[in-house]
Structure formats: structure tokens, C-alpha cells
Coordinates of C-alpha atoms and ligand atoms in Angstrom, one line a residue:
M1108 CA 1.0 20.3 -4.4
E1109 CA 2.9 17.8 -2.2
D1110 CA 1.6 19.7 0.9
N1111 CA -2.0 19.4 -0.3
P1112 CA -3.5 16.2 1.0
I1113 CA -5.9 15.7 -1.9
F1114 CA -3.0 14.6 -4.1
N1115 CA -1.2 11.3 -4.0
A1116 CA 2.2 13.0 -3.4
G1117 CA 3.9 14.0 -0.1
L1118 CA 1.2 14.5 2.5
G1119 CA -1.7 12.2 1.6
S1120 CA 0.3 9.7 -0.3
S1121 CA -1.0 6.2 -1.0
L1122 CA -0.2 3.6 1.5
N1123 CA 1.7 0.4 0.6
M1124 CA 0.6 -3.1 1.4
K1125 CA 1.9 -2.8 5.0
G1126 CA 0.1 0.6 5.5
E1127 CA 3.3 2.6 5.1
I1128 CA 4.2 5.5 2.8
E1129 CA 7.0 5.1 0.3
C1130 CA 7.3 8.1 -2.1
D1131 CA 8.9 8.4 -5.5
A1132 CA 10.0 11.7 -7.1
S1133 CA 12.2 12.9 -9.9
I1134 CA 13.4 16.1 -11.5
M1135 CA 15.3 16.8 -14.8
L1136 CA 16.5 20.0 -16.6
S1137 CA 17.1 20.6 -20.3
D1138 CA 20.9 20.4 -19.7
Y1139 CA 20.3 16.7 -18.7
S1140 CA 21.0 17.2 -15.0
C1141 CA 18.6 15.2 -13.0
G1142 CA 17.9 13.6 -9.6
A1143 CA 15.5 11.1 -8.1
V1144 CA 14.4 9.3 -5.0
G1145 CA 12.6 6.0 -4.6
A1146 CA 10.7 4.5 -1.7
L1147 CA 11.5 7.5 0.4
R1148 CA 9.8 7.7 3.9
A1149 CA 11.6 10.4 5.8
A1150 CA 10.9 13.7 4.0
G1151 CA 7.7 15.6 3.8
N1152 CA 8.7 17.0 0.3
P1153 CA 10.1 14.2 -1.8
I1154 CA 10.7 16.5 -4.8
R1155 CA 13.1 18.5 -2.7
A1156 CA 15.0 15.4 -1.9
A1157 CA 15.2 14.6 -5.6
R1158 CA 16.4 18.1 -6.3
L1159 CA 19.1 17.8 -3.7
V1160 CA 20.3 14.5 -5.3
M1161 CA 20.6 16.5 -8.5
D1162 CA 22.3 19.5 -6.9
R1163 CA 24.5 18.0 -4.2
T1164 CA 25.5 14.5 -5.3
D1165 CA 27.2 12.6 -8.1
H1166 CA 24.3 10.3 -8.4
V1167 CA 20.9 10.2 -10.2
L1168 CA 18.8 8.0 -7.9
L1169 CA 18.8 7.2 -4.2
V1170 CA 16.3 4.7 -2.8
G1171 CA 15.0 3.3 0.5
A1172 CA 17.1 3.7 3.7
G1173 CA 19.9 5.5 1.8
A1174 CA 17.5 8.1 0.4
D1175 CA 16.0 8.6 3.9
E1176 CA 19.4 9.1 5.4
F1177 CA 20.4 11.5 2.7
A1178 CA 17.2 13.5 3.2
K1179 CA 17.9 13.7 7.0
R1180 CA 21.5 14.8 6.4
M1181 CA 20.2 17.5 4.1
N1182 CA 18.0 18.7 6.9
L1183 CA 14.8 18.2 5.0
P1184 CA 11.9 18.3 7.5
S1185 CA 10.3 14.9 8.1
A1186 CA 6.5 14.7 8.4
D1187 CA 3.7 12.2 9.1
L1188 CA 2.3 11.9 5.6
V1189 CA -0.5 9.5 6.4
T1190 CA -4.0 10.9 6.0
E1191 CA -7.2 9.3 7.2
R1192 CA -8.5 9.3 3.6
R1193 CA -5.6 7.2 2.3
A1194 CA -5.7 5.0 5.4
A1195 CA -9.4 4.3 4.6
M1196 CA -8.6 3.5 1.0
H1197 CA -5.9 1.1 2.1
R1198 CA -8.3 -0.6 4.6
K1199 CA -10.8 -1.0 1.8
N1200 CA -8.1 -2.7 -0.3
L1201 CA -7.3 -5.1 2.4
E1202 CA -10.9 -6.1 2.7
R1203 CA -10.9 -6.7 -1.1
L1204 CA -7.7 -8.7 -0.8
R1205 CA -9.3 -10.9 1.9
A1206 CA -12.4 -11.3 -0.3
G1207 CA -10.1 -12.5 -3.2
E1208 CA -11.0 -9.8 -5.6
E1209 CA -8.8 -8.8 -8.5
V1210 CA -8.0 -5.2 -9.1
R1211 CA -6.7 -3.2 -12.1
F1212 CA -2.9 -2.6 -12.4
M1213 CA -2.0 -5.4 -10.0
P1214 CA -3.9 -8.6 -11.0
R1215 CA -1.1 -10.8 -9.6
I1216 CA -1.7 -9.4 -6.1
Q1217 CA -5.1 -10.7 -5.2
G1218 CA -7.7 -8.0 -4.5
L1219 CA -6.1 -4.6 -4.6
A1220 CA -7.3 -1.0 -5.0
E1221 CA -9.9 -0.3 -7.6
E1222 CA -9.5 3.4 -7.2
M1223 CA -6.3 5.3 -7.0
G1224 CA -7.9 8.6 -6.0
I1225 CA -6.7 11.9 -7.2
G1226 CA -3.1 11.1 -8.0
T1227 CA 0.4 11.9 -8.7
V1228 CA 1.5 15.5 -9.4
G1229 CA 3.8 16.4 -12.3
A1230 CA 4.9 19.6 -13.9
A1231 CA 6.8 20.7 -17.0
A1232 CA 8.1 24.3 -17.3
L1233 CA 10.0 26.7 -19.6
D1234 CA 11.7 29.7 -18.0
R1235 CA 12.5 33.1 -19.5
S1236 CA 16.0 32.1 -20.5
G1237 CA 14.8 29.0 -22.4
G1238 CA 15.6 26.5 -19.7
L1239 CA 13.2 23.5 -19.6
A1240 CA 12.4 21.4 -16.5
A1241 CA 10.1 18.5 -15.7
A1242 CA 9.3 17.0 -12.3
T1243 CA 7.1 14.3 -10.9
S1244 CA 6.1 13.3 -7.3
T1245 CA 3.9 10.4 -6.2
G1246 CA 3.1 8.0 -3.4
G1247 CA 2.8 5.3 -6.1
L1248 CA 0.1 2.7 -6.4
T1249 CA -2.2 2.1 -3.4
S1250 CA -1.3 -1.2 -1.6
K1251 CA 1.8 -1.7 -3.7
L1252 CA 4.3 -4.1 -2.4
P1253 CA 6.8 -2.6 0.1
G1254 CA 10.0 -1.7 -1.8
R1255 CA 8.2 -1.2 -5.1
V1256 CA 9.6 1.8 -7.0
G1257 CA 7.6 3.2 -9.9
D1258 CA 8.0 5.4 -12.9
G1259 CA 7.9 8.6 -10.7
A1260 CA 11.5 7.8 -9.6
I1261 CA 12.8 6.7 -13.0
I1262 CA 14.4 9.3 -15.3
G1263 CA 13.0 8.6 -18.8
A1264 CA 9.9 6.9 -17.6
G1265 CA 8.0 9.4 -15.4
T1266 CA 10.2 12.4 -16.0
Y1267 CA 12.4 13.5 -18.8
A1268 CA 13.8 16.8 -20.2
G1269 CA 16.2 17.7 -23.0
P1270 CA 17.0 20.8 -25.1
H1271 CA 13.7 20.3 -27.1
A1272 CA 11.1 19.6 -24.5
A1273 CA 10.2 18.5 -20.9
V1274 CA 7.6 15.9 -20.0
S1275 CA 6.1 14.5 -16.8
A1276 CA 3.9 11.3 -16.8
T1277 CA 1.4 9.8 -14.4
G1278 CA -0.6 6.5 -14.5
H1279 CA 0.3 2.9 -14.3
G1280 CA 4.0 2.9 -13.5
E1281 CA 5.1 -0.5 -14.8
P1282 CA 4.1 -0.1 -18.4
I1283 CA 5.2 3.6 -18.3
M1284 CA 8.7 2.2 -17.4
R1285 CA 8.6 -0.5 -20.0
H1286 CA 7.8 2.1 -22.7
L1287 CA 9.9 4.9 -21.3
V1288 CA 7.0 7.2 -21.9
A1289 CA 8.6 10.5 -20.9
K1290 CA 11.8 10.0 -22.9
T1291 CA 9.9 8.7 -26.0
T1292 CA 7.7 11.8 -25.9
V1293 CA 10.7 14.2 -25.5
D1294 CA 12.5 12.5 -28.4
G1295 CA 9.4 12.8 -30.5
A1296 CA 9.0 16.5 -29.7
G1297 CA 12.5 17.0 -31.2
E1298 CA 11.3 15.6 -34.5
M1299 CA 7.6 16.6 -34.8
G1300 CA 6.9 19.1 -32.0
I1301 CA 5.3 18.5 -28.6
R1302 CA 1.7 18.3 -29.7
E1303 CA 2.3 15.5 -32.2
A1304 CA 4.7 13.8 -29.9
V1305 CA 2.0 13.7 -27.1
D1306 CA -0.6 12.5 -29.6
N1307 CA 1.8 9.8 -30.7
A1308 CA 2.5 8.7 -27.2
V1309 CA -1.2 8.5 -26.5
E1310 CA -1.7 6.4 -29.6
I1311 CA 1.1 4.0 -28.6
G1312 CA -0.3 3.9 -25.0
R1313 CA -3.8 3.0 -26.3
H1314 CA -2.4 0.4 -28.6
H1315 CA -0.6 -1.3 -25.7
G1316 CA -3.4 -0.7 -23.2
V1317 CA -1.3 1.5 -21.0
G1318 CA -3.2 3.8 -18.6
F1319 CA -1.3 7.1 -18.4
G1320 CA -1.4 10.9 -18.8
I1321 CA 1.4 13.3 -19.8
V1322 CA 2.0 17.0 -19.7
G1323 CA 4.8 18.6 -21.7
V1324 CA 6.3 21.9 -22.9
E1325 CA 8.5 22.6 -25.8
A1326 CA 11.5 25.0 -26.1
N1327 CA 9.4 27.3 -28.3
G1328 CA 6.7 27.6 -25.5
A1329 CA 4.2 25.2 -27.0
M1330 CA 2.4 23.1 -24.4
A1331 CA 0.6 19.9 -24.7
H1332 CA -1.1 17.2 -22.6
G1333 CA -2.8 13.9 -23.3
F1334 CA -4.1 10.9 -21.5
T1335 CA -5.4 7.4 -22.2
T1336 CA -7.2 7.2 -18.9
R1337 CA -10.8 8.4 -18.4
A1338 CA -9.7 11.7 -17.2
M1339 CA -6.7 13.7 -16.0
S1340 CA -6.7 17.1 -14.2
W1341 CA -4.3 19.6 -15.6
V1342 CA -3.5 23.3 -15.4
R1343 CA -1.7 25.4 -17.9
R1344 CA -0.3 28.8 -17.2
D1345 CA 1.2 31.0 -20.0
E1346 CA 3.5 34.0 -20.0
S1347 CA 0.8 36.5 -19.4
G1348 CA -0.2 34.5 -16.3
Q1349 CA -3.4 33.3 -17.9
T1350 CA -4.4 30.0 -16.3
T1351 CA -6.5 27.3 -18.0
F1352 CA -7.9 24.4 -16.0
L1353 CA -9.6 21.3 -17.3
D1354 CA -10.6 18.0 -15.8
Ligands
LIG1611 N1 2.7 6.5 -11.8 C1 2.5 6.2 -10.4 C2 3.1 4.9 -10.1 O1 2.8 3.9 -10.7 C3 1.1 6.3 -9.9 C4 0.4 7.5 -10.4 O2 0.8 8.2 -11.3 O3 -0.7 7.8 -9.8 O4 3.8 4.8 -9.0

């Protein structure tokens, strides 16, 4: 998905205020091992960098220049991730900014993006041996401030997994971080099952006016998704390989 320019992740990521790409990505397994990168520029596949943080370092999160240097040392291929579509969205935002318009998600930064386009990618999976995993990758909010790191890089916010469930979240990163949406949902799944936990998270999100979407899977194979936004594209694939799509 990071290689597909329609998504706001890897190639085709949103541009920040200076017209540059800074990606966030994170991954976590049911044994609590995890890795993440924030504001990464150098690698074409940020989720691979996050995985290498998990597999090859003693840390959980690397950001900025340090994350870039790590990705280079790990020989991850770099790539020009800017697409004309995202550059056009950014130019449009700058025009709005100059016109003094206010835009959702970032009212304190005059006139920002009104549309985020097709967004972030996230996955939650259960393997044959019962292992759970969640991962999230994003270019973040269009025209965000340089250096801004969102929920996609934060374990517990955009991504969380434990013995009971694995969850990936997308949407407005700041409140997702404040409410630790992924961890709250995984904890809820341990008590009430993933379906109810996702419904609960959506209810809390609506109550607080948080725009987000989540996908999750439970240790028993149950899957659930939910969103407070107008729509969220998701795909579900079960053991038999049957795939369900919905917008
Ligand atoms: N959650 C991402 C962020 O705030 C954006 C998105 O999911 O589209 O960086």
C-alpha cells in the first residue's frame, strides 16, 4: 500500500507546510514488541524502517534525522515520494492560507487543507499460530508543521497490539494521541471482545468530536472496524481467502 500513490503513505504522502514529506509509521506484535519512526524522509517504505527499529534496536521510536540515518544504515532504498497530486493539494492549501481561511483539524494554522484525500494505511492481522500484529503508515496531515509527529508513529495511539487484540487507527492524530485510541480499544477487547470495544471507541470518539477510524482483530479471529468520519475504506480477508470490501 505504501507503494501505491493513491494512499497517504510512502509514495504519494501528504506534504508538510514547507512542501516536504515527513512520514510516520509503527508496528506492534502481541508479545508487546514494537517499533516506530516519526518525521522520516529517507526511506520509500517507512513501515520497513519501523519494523527494523523493532527487530534491530533497543528502542521503540526514532524520529527525524536519526530515523533517516538509521534507515540509510539499514540499506532501505530511498525514493522521491512526492506525487503531483499531493503537490497540487499542498499548493491549494497555501492559496487558502494566503486567503486567511480556516480548515478542519488545524484551526490555529490559518487556512489549511480542507481535504486529506485518501489517507493513511493500517492493518491488523492474526496468524495461524495465534500471533497478532498491527501496523500503521502515513504521511500525516496535509500542510502540517515541519517536525510534527502524529499518532501513526505513537504506540498506543495509532497502533497497539497485545495478547487479546491488535488495532490500527487513522484520522485526526492529535485527539487520537490524547485518547490513546488504539490501546484503549485493545484493552476494551480483553474485557468485552473486539466488536464491542470498537463500538465503545467510536462512541467515545463521537462524544469528544474526534474524527477517526479503526480496524481490529481479536485472538479468536473476530474482526471489527468502526469510524466516526463520514467514510473509511476497509478490506477484510478471512482464513478461506474470502475478501470483503466496503467504503
Ligand atoms: N492520523 C494521521 C495523522 O494525524 C492522518 C491520517 O490518518 O490520515 O498524522
